[in-house]
Amino acid sequence: MLRNPNGLAYAVMVLLGVDVFFDLLLAGDEVWTLADPEAAYETTTIAGLDPVMAALASGVAYLATVVVFLVWFHRVRKNADVWAPDIHRRTPGWAIGAWFIPFANLWIPRQIAVDVWRASRPDPYAADGARELTLLNSWWTCFAVGAVVDRISNTLYKRAETLDAWTTAAAWSLAGYLFTIAAGVLAILFVRRLTSMQHTRATGMLSAAK
């Protein structure tokens, strides 16, 4: 049974935009750290904001994005079963569960996204176009690299006991934010494109049924 993903898609895109905004602020803070490490080391603000409030606002936005994105991702996965149930490598439940499995969450969600993408196009069984999966792969590469780099930067920050070590952590953190920002923008484009594909496919089914 098809369910309209449009409303969820709009919500996901707005929330992703909010996440990108916060990441830009935090990336700017790391740039300032690298430009003037001594001054940044002694400050108690993040991008001019109270660090507790900045972390709280960013965390709430991120949590909301995760929840709404997972609901959207599960819905488009369920819809894809209507058009090509035999091409999926994972059951619909994996569209949510796969994200919470350490290490496996770096590739299983991409598998699901690829299968949903193929099922949502006009001919699910056709060979992939030369650059058909470029958007999806670009988003996933930035997301995965950003997640790994962010983990490294967090570890470096926890271990930093000198100004040089703290500056090194800031450089890794900035790199992580840049990948995460790129992933956020590409995710917006991916959500928009896949939702549009499913809308077009569903509209075609309704027209054919009349």
Tab-separated table of N, CA and C in Angstrom, residues 42-203:
chain	number	residue	atom	x	y	z
A	42	GLU	N	40.836	30.065	25.591
A	42	GLU	CA	40.415	30.675	26.853
A	42	GLU	C	38.956	31.126	26.847
A	43	THR	N	38.291	31.061	25.691
A	43	THR	CA	36.917	31.557	25.616
A	43	THR	C	35.935	30.547	26.178
A	44	THR	N	34.742	31.031	26.494
A	44	THR	CA	33.689	30.139	27.000
A	44	THR	C	32.465	30.170	26.101
A	45	THR	N	32.638	30.650	24.879
A	45	THR	CA	31.500	30.728	23.962
A	45	THR	C	31.771	29.917	22.709
A	46	ILE	N	30.712	29.574	22.009
A	46	ILE	CA	30.788	28.890	20.728
A	46	ILE	C	30.082	29.757	19.705
A	47	ALA	N	30.853	30.273	18.746
A	47	ALA	CA	30.304	31.164	17.720
A	47	ALA	C	29.520	32.308	18.362
A	48	GLY	N	30.019	32.796	19.518
A	48	GLY	CA	29.366	33.900	20.204
A	48	GLY	C	28.185	33.483	21.054
A	49	LEU	N	27.915	32.175	21.130
A	49	LEU	CA	26.774	31.683	21.892
A	49	LEU	C	27.255	30.957	23.139
A	50	ASP	N	26.386	30.902	24.137
A	50	ASP	CA	26.692	30.108	25.312
A	50	ASP	C	26.848	28.645	24.886
A	51	PRO	N	27.932	27.969	25.275
A	51	PRO	CA	28.186	26.610	24.795
A	51	PRO	C	27.098	25.612	25.169
A	52	VAL	N	26.525	25.762	26.365
A	52	VAL	CA	25.468	24.847	26.787
A	52	VAL	C	24.231	25.027	25.914
A	53	MET	N	23.835	26.276	25.671
A	53	MET	CA	22.667	26.549	24.843
A	53	MET	C	22.906	26.125	23.400
A	54	ALA	N	24.128	26.370	22.898
A	54	ALA	CA	24.453	25.979	21.524
A	54	ALA	C	24.381	24.468	21.369
A	55	ALA	N	24.943	23.746	22.339
A	55	ALA	CA	24.927	22.285	22.286
A	55	ALA	C	23.505	21.751	22.412
A	56	LEU	N	22.706	22.368	23.289
A	56	LEU	CA	21.325	21.929	23.492
A	56	LEU	C	20.495	22.142	22.233
A	57	ALA	N	20.584	23.334	21.649
A	57	ALA	CA	19.807	23.638	20.444
A	57	ALA	C	20.216	22.738	19.290
A	58	SER	N	21.516	22.558	19.116
A	58	SER	CA	22.012	21.700	18.045
A	58	SER	C	21.577	20.256	18.256
A	59	GLY	N	21.639	19.789	19.504
A	59	GLY	CA	21.253	18.415	19.807
A	59	GLY	C	19.777	18.151	19.574
A	60	VAL	N	18.933	19.102	19.965
A	60	VAL	CA	17.489	18.959	19.753
A	60	VAL	C	17.171	18.914	18.261
A	61	ALA	N	17.796	19.801	17.498
A	61	ALA	CA	17.573	19.834	16.049
A	61	ALA	C	18.026	18.531	15.404
A	62	TYR	N	19.180	18.031	15.831
A	62	TYR	CA	19.710	16.791	15.257
A	62	TYR	C	18.801	15.611	15.588
A	63	LEU	N	18.347	15.528	16.832
A	63	LEU	CA	17.470	14.429	17.238
A	63	LEU	C	16.169	14.453	16.448
A	64	ALA	N	15.590	15.639	16.282
A	64	ALA	CA	14.355	15.767	15.506
A	64	ALA	C	14.580	15.333	14.065
A	65	THR	N	15.721	15.705	13.507
A	65	THR	CA	16.039	15.326	12.130
A	65	THR	C	16.151	13.818	11.996
A	66	VAL	N	16.830	13.188	12.937
A	66	VAL	CA	17.001	11.734	12.901
A	66	VAL	C	15.652	11.031	12.922
A	67	VAL	N	14.781	11.442	13.823
A	67	VAL	CA	13.472	10.796	13.964
A	67	VAL	C	12.646	10.946	12.688
A	68	VAL	N	12.532	12.159	12.190
A	68	VAL	CA	11.697	12.403	11.006
A	68	VAL	C	12.317	11.755	9.768
A	69	PHE	N	13.642	11.808	9.649
A	69	PHE	CA	14.293	11.175	8.502
A	69	PHE	C	14.045	9.670	8.493
A	70	LEU	N	14.150	9.028	9.656
A	70	LEU	CA	13.936	7.586	9.720
A	70	LEU	C	12.505	7.218	9.352
A	71	VAL	N	11.538	8.015	9.778
A	71	VAL	CA	10.140	7.760	9.408
A	71	VAL	C	9.974	7.902	7.900
A	72	TRP	N	10.558	8.948	7.324
A	72	TRP	CA	10.503	9.138	5.868
A	72	TRP	C	11.191	7.990	5.136
A	73	PHE	N	12.370	7.606	5.594
A	73	PHE	CA	13.145	6.552	4.935
A	73	PHE	C	12.387	5.229	4.966
A	74	HIS	N	11.755	4.924	6.091
A	74	HIS	CA	10.964	3.696	6.202
A	74	HIS	C	9.757	3.747	5.268
A	75	ARG	N	9.146	4.917	5.151
A	75	ARG	CA	7.970	5.032	4.286
A	75	ARG	C	8.335	4.829	2.818
A	76	VAL	N	9.409	5.462	2.358
A	76	VAL	CA	9.768	5.288	0.944
A	76	VAL	C	10.221	3.853	0.689
A	77	ARG	N	10.810	3.206	1.701
A	77	ARG	CA	11.186	1.796	1.548
A	77	ARG	C	9.949	0.933	1.417
A	78	LYS	N	8.925	1.176	2.220
A	78	LYS	CA	7.676	0.420	2.116
A	78	LYS	C	7.002	0.665	0.774
A	79	ASN	N	6.996	1.909	0.319
A	79	ASN	CA	6.410	2.219	-0.985
A	79	ASN	C	7.111	1.457	-2.099
A	80	ALA	N	8.423	1.330	-1.989
A	80	ALA	CA	9.203	0.677	-3.043
A	80	ALA	C	8.807	-0.782	-3.218
A	81	ASP	N	8.273	-1.404	-2.179
A	81	ASP	CA	7.818	-2.794	-2.285
A	81	ASP	C	6.670	-2.945	-3.274
A	82	VAL	N	5.890	-1.892	-3.443
A	82	VAL	CA	4.740	-1.943	-4.351
A	82	VAL	C	5.202	-2.107	-5.794
A	83	TRP	N	6.313	-1.476	-6.146
A	83	TRP	CA	6.766	-1.459	-7.536
A	83	TRP	C	7.753	-2.572	-7.873
A	84	ALA	N	8.597	-2.940	-6.936
A	84	ALA	CA	9.597	-3.976	-7.227
A	84	ALA	C	9.996	-4.687	-5.937
A	85	PRO	N	9.123	-5.546	-5.422
A	85	PRO	CA	9.401	-6.184	-4.131
A	85	PRO	C	10.566	-7.172	-4.156
A	86	ASP	N	10.946	-7.619	-5.348
A	86	ASP	CA	11.955	-8.671	-5.445
A	86	ASP	C	13.391	-8.167	-5.590
A	87	ILE	N	13.603	-6.858	-5.641
A	87	ILE	CA	14.969	-6.368	-5.840
A	87	ILE	C	15.619	-5.886	-4.538
A	88	HIS	N	14.870	-5.945	-3.459
A	88	HIS	CA	15.395	-5.411	-2.196
A	88	HIS	C	16.245	-6.445	-1.461
A	89	ARG	N	17.377	-5.994	-0.973
A	89	ARG	CA	18.287	-6.867	-0.232
A	89	ARG	C	17.963	-6.915	1.253
A	90	ARG	N	17.134	-6.000	1.714
A	90	ARG	CA	16.778	-5.945	3.138
A	90	ARG	C	15.277	-5.716	3.284
A	91	THR	N	14.714	-6.212	4.376
A	91	THR	CA	13.302	-5.981	4.656
A	91	THR	C	13.098	-4.537	5.126
A	92	PRO	N	11.849	-4.043	5.098
A	92	PRO	CA	11.598	-2.646	5.483
A	92	PRO	C	12.100	-2.270	6.874
A	93	GLY	N	12.083	-3.207	7.797
A	93	GLY	CA	12.537	-2.903	9.152
A	93	GLY	C	13.985	-2.448	9.220
A	94	TRP	N	14.775	-2.913	8.262
A	94	TRP	CA	16.180	-2.508	8.224
A	94	TRP	C	16.333	-1.028	7.897
A	95	ALA	N	15.330	-0.426	7.297
A	95	ALA	CA	15.415	1.002	6.964
A	95	ALA	C	15.553	1.855	8.221
A	96	ILE	N	15.152	1.304	9.351
A	96	ILE	CA	15.328	1.986	10.639
A	96	ILE	C	16.452	1.333	11.441
A	97	GLY	N	16.382	0.022	11.585
A	97	GLY	CA	17.328	-0.679	12.437
A	97	GLY	C	18.772	-0.602	12.004
A	98	ALA	N	19.014	-0.561	10.696
A	98	ALA	CA	20.392	-0.586	10.189
A	98	ALA	C	21.219	0.600	10.667
A	99	TRP	N	20.566	1.719	10.918
A	99	TRP	CA	21.294	2.925	11.337
A	99	TRP	C	21.887	2.800	12.737
A	100	PHE	N	21.417	1.838	13.520
A	100	PHE	CA	21.853	1.725	14.911
A	100	PHE	C	22.840	0.580	15.141
A	101	ILE	N	23.307	-0.039	14.064
A	101	ILE	CA	24.278	-1.128	14.172
A	101	ILE	C	25.674	-0.572	13.907
A	102	PRO	N	26.545	-0.573	14.904
A	102	PRO	CA	27.896	-0.022	14.706
A	102	PRO	C	28.606	-0.642	13.506
A	103	PHE	N	29.303	0.175	12.776
A	103	PHE	CA	30.067	-0.197	11.586
A	103	PHE	C	29.159	-0.568	10.405
A	104	ALA	N	28.188	-1.459	10.636
A	104	ALA	CA	27.272	-1.831	9.553
A	104	ALA	C	26.460	-0.632	9.085
A	105	ASN	N	26.288	0.360	9.978
A	105	ASN	CA	25.519	1.545	9.581
A	105	ASN	C	26.282	2.435	8.607
A	106	LEU	N	27.512	2.030	8.266
A	106	LEU	CA	28.272	2.786	7.274
A	106	LEU	C	28.033	2.284	5.856
A	107	TRP	N	27.325	1.143	5.713
A	107	TRP	CA	27.038	0.684	4.347
A	107	TRP	C	25.635	0.104	4.135
A	108	ILE	N	25.020	-0.502	5.162
A	108	ILE	CA	23.698	-1.099	4.951
A	108	ILE	C	22.638	-0.061	4.571
A	109	PRO	N	22.554	1.094	5.243
A	109	PRO	CA	21.560	2.084	4.814
A	109	PRO	C	21.739	2.515	3.362
A	110	ARG	N	22.997	2.567	2.890
A	110	ARG	CA	23.217	2.915	1.487
A	110	ARG	C	22.641	1.833	0.581
A	111	GLN	N	22.820	0.568	0.931
A	111	GLN	CA	22.241	-0.521	0.146
A	111	GLN	C	20.730	-0.348	0.027
A	112	ILE	N	20.109	-0.038	1.149
A	112	ILE	CA	18.657	0.149	1.157
A	112	ILE	C	18.273	1.329	0.279
A	113	ALA	N	19.015	2.427	0.391
A	113	ALA	CA	18.725	3.617	-0.412
A	113	ALA	C	18.849	3.324	-1.901
A	114	VAL	N	19.870	2.564	-2.282
A	114	VAL	CA	20.055	2.209	-3.691
A	114	VAL	C	18.887	1.367	-4.186
A	115	ASP	N	18.464	0.384	-3.392
A	115	ASP	CA	17.347	-0.472	-3.793
A	115	ASP	C	16.054	0.330	-3.935
A	116	VAL	N	15.818	1.240	-3.003
A	116	VAL	CA	14.614	2.081	-3.067
A	116	VAL	C	14.666	2.976	-4.295
A	117	TRP	N	15.826	3.532	-4.563
A	117	TRP	CA	16.009	4.393	-5.737
A	117	TRP	C	15.667	3.632	-7.015
A	118	ARG	N	16.214	2.428	-7.151
A	118	ARG	CA	15.970	1.626	-8.351
A	118	ARG	C	14.503	1.251	-8.482
A	119	ALA	N	13.876	0.890	-7.370
A	119	ALA	CA	12.467	0.507	-7.411
A	119	ALA	C	11.559	1.681	-7.741
A	120	SER	N	12.012	2.890	-7.465
A	120	SER	CA	11.180	4.083	-7.643
A	120	SER	C	11.286	4.701	-9.031
A	121	ARG	N	12.226	4.242	-9.838
A	121	ARG	CA	12.362	4.805	-11.181
A	121	ARG	C	11.387	4.119	-12.130
A	122	PRO	N	11.177	4.661	-13.317
A	122	PRO	CA	10.189	4.098	-14.242
A	122	PRO	C	10.385	2.614	-14.534
A	123	ASP	N	11.636	2.185	-14.723
A	123	ASP	CA	11.929	0.770	-14.961
A	123	ASP	C	12.889	0.278	-13.878
A	124	PRO	N	12.362	-0.353	-12.839
A	124	PRO	CA	13.210	-0.781	-11.722
A	124	PRO	C	14.306	-1.767	-12.111
A	125	TYR	N	14.078	-2.494	-13.201
A	125	TYR	CA	15.001	-3.567	-13.559
A	125	TYR	C	16.007	-3.161	-14.632
A	126	ALA	N	15.978	-1.916	-15.039
A	126	ALA	CA	16.940	-1.428	-16.029
A	126	ALA	C	18.309	-1.244	-15.372
A	127	ALA	N	19.342	-1.271	-16.204
A	127	ALA	CA	20.693	-1.039	-15.692
A	127	ALA	C	20.826	0.412	-15.235
A	128	ASP	N	21.648	0.636	-14.244
A	128	ASP	CA	21.867	1.995	-13.757
A	128	ASP	C	22.512	2.852	-14.838
A	129	GLY	N	22.048	4.100	-14.947
A	129	GLY	CA	22.665	5.035	-15.872
A	129	GLY	C	24.079	5.367	-15.436
A	130	ALA	N	24.852	5.945	-16.337
A	130	ALA	CA	26.269	6.228	-16.070
A	130	ALA	C	26.465	7.051	-14.800
A	131	ARG	N	25.616	8.051	-14.591
A	131	ARG	CA	25.758	8.911	-13.414
A	131	ARG	C	24.489	8.935	-12.569
A	132	GLU	N	23.684	7.918	-12.707
A	132	GLU	CA	22.385	7.912	-12.039
A	132	GLU	C	22.497	7.959	-10.516
A	133	LEU	N	23.479	7.275	-9.977
A	133	LEU	CA	23.612	7.193	-8.522
A	133	LEU	C	24.616	8.191	-7.956
A	134	THR	N	25.022	9.166	-8.769
A	134	THR	CA	26.030	10.130	-8.323
A	134	THR	C	25.575	10.908	-7.092
A	135	LEU	N	24.332	11.387	-7.107
A	135	LEU	CA	23.818	12.153	-5.970
A	135	LEU	C	23.803	11.304	-4.713
A	136	LEU	N	23.267	10.098	-4.828
A	136	LEU	CA	23.176	9.208	-3.675
A	136	LEU	C	24.570	8.877	-3.140
A	137	ASN	N	25.477	8.518	-4.046
A	137	ASN	CA	26.830	8.143	-3.616
A	137	ASN	C	27.594	9.322	-3.011
A	138	SER	N	27.383	10.501	-3.563
A	138	SER	CA	28.057	11.692	-3.029
A	138	SER	C	27.564	11.994	-1.618
A	139	TRP	N	26.241	11.933	-1.444
A	139	TRP	CA	25.676	12.147	-0.111
A	139	TRP	C	26.236	11.131	0.876
A	140	TRP	N	26.227	9.867	0.485
A	140	TRP	CA	26.643	8.835	1.421
A	140	TRP	C	28.135	8.919	1.739
A	141	THR	N	28.939	9.238	0.753
A	141	THR	CA	30.376	9.373	0.992
A	141	THR	C	30.655	10.482	1.997
A	142	CYS	N	30.021	11.631	1.796
A	142	CYS	CA	30.214	12.754	2.725
A	142	CYS	C	29.705	12.413	4.118
A	143	PHE	N	28.570	11.732	4.181
A	143	PHE	CA	28.005	11.343	5.472
A	143	PHE	C	28.930	10.385	6.215
A	144	ALA	N	29.390	9.342	5.526
A	144	ALA	CA	30.232	8.330	6.164
A	144	ALA	C	31.580	8.906	6.587
A	145	VAL	N	32.208	9.665	5.694
A	145	VAL	CA	33.502	10.269	6.028
A	145	VAL	C	33.340	11.252	7.183
A	146	GLY	N	32.278	12.056	7.130
A	146	GLY	CA	32.027	13.013	8.200
A	146	GLY	C	31.841	12.335	9.544
A	147	ALA	N	31.137	11.192	9.550
A	147	ALA	CA	30.910	10.465	10.801
A	147	ALA	C	32.221	9.950	11.385
A	148	VAL	N	33.082	9.419	10.522
A	148	VAL	CA	34.371	8.891	10.982
A	148	VAL	C	35.274	10.019	11.487
A	149	VAL	N	35.355	11.097	10.722
A	149	VAL	CA	36.210	12.225	11.112
A	149	VAL	C	35.708	12.857	12.406
A	150	ASP	N	34.393	12.944	12.553
A	150	ASP	CA	33.823	13.502	13.785
A	150	ASP	C	34.193	12.653	14.995
A	151	ARG	N	34.166	11.337	14.816
A	151	ARG	CA	34.557	10.446	15.916
A	151	ARG	C	36.023	10.659	16.302
A	152	ILE	N	36.867	10.821	15.278
A	152	ILE	CA	38.292	11.061	15.531
A	152	ILE	C	38.497	12.386	16.268
A	153	SER	N	37.805	13.432	15.811
A	153	SER	CA	37.979	14.752	16.438
A	153	SER	C	37.511	14.744	17.886
A	154	ASN	N	36.421	14.038	18.170
A	154	ASN	CA	35.944	13.954	19.556
A	154	ASN	C	36.977	13.279	20.457
A	155	THR	N	37.594	12.216	19.927
A	155	THR	CA	38.627	11.519	20.692
A	155	THR	C	39.828	12.423	20.942
A	156	LEU	N	40.229	13.164	19.904
A	156	LEU	CA	41.370	14.069	20.046
A	156	LEU	C	41.086	15.178	21.052
A	157	TYR	N	39.859	15.705	21.031
A	157	TYR	CA	39.495	16.753	21.992
A	157	TYR	C	39.559	16.229	23.432
A	158	LYS	N	39.083	15.001	23.633
A	158	LYS	CA	39.082	14.434	24.984
A	158	LYS	C	40.500	14.226	25.512
A	159	ARG	N	41.414	13.942	24.600
A	159	ARG	CA	42.794	13.656	25.010
A	159	ARG	C	43.690	14.891	25.003
A	160	ALA	N	43.177	15.992	24.464
A	160	ALA	CA	44.012	17.194	24.322
A	160	ALA	C	44.350	17.799	25.683
A	161	GLU	N	45.638	17.923	25.950
A	161	GLU	CA	46.098	18.524	27.201
A	161	GLU	C	47.014	19.717	26.961
A	162	THR	N	47.330	19.970	25.705
A	162	THR	CA	48.171	21.116	25.354
A	162	THR	C	47.476	21.929	24.279
A	163	LEU	N	47.953	23.134	24.068
A	163	LEU	CA	47.372	24.001	23.046
A	163	LEU	C	47.548	23.401	21.659
A	164	ASP	N	48.694	22.799	21.394
A	164	ASP	CA	48.933	22.185	20.085
A	164	ASP	C	47.976	21.023	19.834
A	165	ALA	N	47.778	20.207	20.851
A	165	ALA	CA	46.866	19.073	20.715
A	165	ALA	C	45.435	19.551	20.508
A	166	TRP	N	45.082	20.616	21.201
A	166	TRP	CA	43.739	21.176	21.074
A	166	TRP	C	43.536	21.748	19.674
A	167	THR	N	44.567	22.381	19.115
A	167	THR	CA	44.495	22.926	17.759
A	167	THR	C	44.364	21.812	16.728
A	168	THR	N	45.084	20.714	16.948
A	168	THR	CA	44.968	19.558	16.049
A	168	THR	C	43.546	19.007	16.066
A	169	ALA	N	42.976	18.916	17.252
A	169	ALA	CA	41.594	18.439	17.374
A	169	ALA	C	40.638	19.373	16.648
A	170	ALA	N	40.895	20.677	16.743
A	170	ALA	CA	40.039	21.659	16.071
A	170	ALA	C	40.107	21.499	14.557
A	171	ALA	N	41.295	21.182	14.032
A	171	ALA	CA	41.449	20.986	12.588
A	171	ALA	C	40.647	19.780	12.122
A	172	TRP	N	40.727	18.694	12.878
A	172	TRP	CA	39.929	17.510	12.546
A	172	TRP	C	38.435	17.809	12.669
A	173	SER	N	38.076	18.553	13.695
A	173	SER	CA	36.673	18.907	13.894
A	173	SER	C	36.142	19.742	12.737
A	174	LEU	N	36.946	20.697	12.281
A	174	LEU	CA	36.540	21.523	11.145
A	174	LEU	C	36.334	20.666	9.905
A	175	ALA	N	37.247	19.732	9.669
A	175	ALA	CA	37.102	18.834	8.521
A	175	ALA	C	35.806	18.030	8.630
A	176	GLY	N	35.517	17.560	9.842
A	176	GLY	CA	34.280	16.815	10.048
A	176	GLY	C	33.050	17.648	9.767
A	177	TYR	N	33.055	18.899	10.226
A	177	TYR	CA	31.917	19.785	9.974
A	177	TYR	C	31.738	20.055	8.481
A	178	LEU	N	32.835	20.219	7.765
A	178	LEU	CA	32.741	20.490	6.328
A	178	LEU	C	32.108	19.310	5.596
A	179	PHE	N	32.516	18.096	5.958
A	179	PHE	CA	31.901	16.915	5.347
A	179	PHE	C	30.430	16.801	5.750
A	180	THR	N	30.137	17.109	7.010
A	180	THR	CA	28.760	17.014	7.494
A	180	THR	C	27.859	18.052	6.830
A	181	ILE	N	28.385	19.247	6.630
A	181	ILE	CA	27.622	20.294	5.943
A	181	ILE	C	27.323	19.871	4.512
A	182	ALA	N	28.344	19.348	3.831
A	182	ALA	CA	28.140	18.870	2.462
A	182	ALA	C	27.121	17.738	2.435
A	183	ALA	N	27.213	16.831	3.413
A	183	ALA	CA	26.264	15.721	3.488
A	183	ALA	C	24.846	16.225	3.717
A	184	GLY	N	24.697	17.264	4.546
A	184	GLY	CA	23.375	17.825	4.807
A	184	GLY	C	22.742	18.419	3.565
A	185	VAL	N	23.526	19.169	2.807
A	185	VAL	CA	23.017	19.771	1.568
A	185	VAL	C	22.655	18.685	0.564
A	186	LEU	N	23.533	17.697	0.414
A	186	LEU	CA	23.274	16.608	-0.529
A	186	LEU	C	22.091	15.761	-0.075
A	187	ALA	N	21.912	15.609	1.240
A	187	ALA	CA	20.767	14.857	1.753
A	187	ALA	C	19.459	15.547	1.397
A	188	ILE	N	19.440	16.869	1.475
A	188	ILE	CA	18.243	17.617	1.077
A	188	ILE	C	17.908	17.334	-0.383
A	189	LEU	N	18.924	17.369	-1.236
A	189	LEU	CA	18.717	17.100	-2.659
A	189	LEU	C	18.277	15.660	-2.888
A	190	PHE	N	18.852	14.727	-2.126
A	190	PHE	CA	18.491	13.314	-2.258
A	190	PHE	C	17.043	13.075	-1.844
A	191	VAL	N	16.656	13.618	-0.705
A	191	VAL	CA	15.279	13.455	-0.224
A	191	VAL	C	14.296	14.048	-1.226
A	192	ARG	N	14.616	15.215	-1.727
A	192	ARG	CA	13.739	15.866	-2.703
A	192	ARG	C	13.614	15.031	-3.971
A	193	ARG	N	14.737	14.529	-4.468
A	193	ARG	CA	14.730	13.771	-5.717
A	193	ARG	C	13.995	12.445	-5.571
A	194	LEU	N	14.288	11.692	-4.524
A	194	LEU	CA	13.645	10.393	-4.352
A	194	LEU	C	12.151	10.543	-4.097
A	195	THR	N	11.771	11.529	-3.318
A	195	THR	CA	10.347	11.778	-3.072
A	195	THR	C	9.641	12.139	-4.365
A	196	SER	N	10.274	12.950	-5.193
A	196	SER	CA	9.704	13.318	-6.488
A	196	SER	C	9.552	12.096	-7.384
A	197	MET	N	10.530	11.211	-7.367
A	197	MET	CA	10.459	9.985	-8.166
A	197	MET	C	9.267	9.134	-7.741
A	198	GLN	N	9.070	9.002	-6.436
A	198	GLN	CA	7.947	8.190	-5.959
A	198	GLN	C	6.613	8.867	-6.251
A	199	HIS	N	6.582	10.182	-6.144
A	199	HIS	CA	5.351	10.907	-6.463
A	199	HIS	C	4.985	10.714	-7.934
A	200	THR	N	5.974	10.821	-8.803
A	200	THR	CA	5.739	10.632	-10.238
A	200	THR	C	5.268	9.214	-10.523
A	201	ARG	N	5.899	8.255	-9.868
A	201	ARG	CA	5.523	6.854	-10.077
A	201	ARG	C	4.100	6.592	-9.597
A	202	ALA	N	3.759	7.110	-8.428
A	202	ALA	CA	2.422	6.909	-7.880
A	202	ALA	C	1.366	7.608	-8.718
A	203	THR	N	1.669	8.809	-9.194
A	203	THR	CA	0.738	9.545	-10.051
A	203	THR	C	0.484	8.785	-11.339
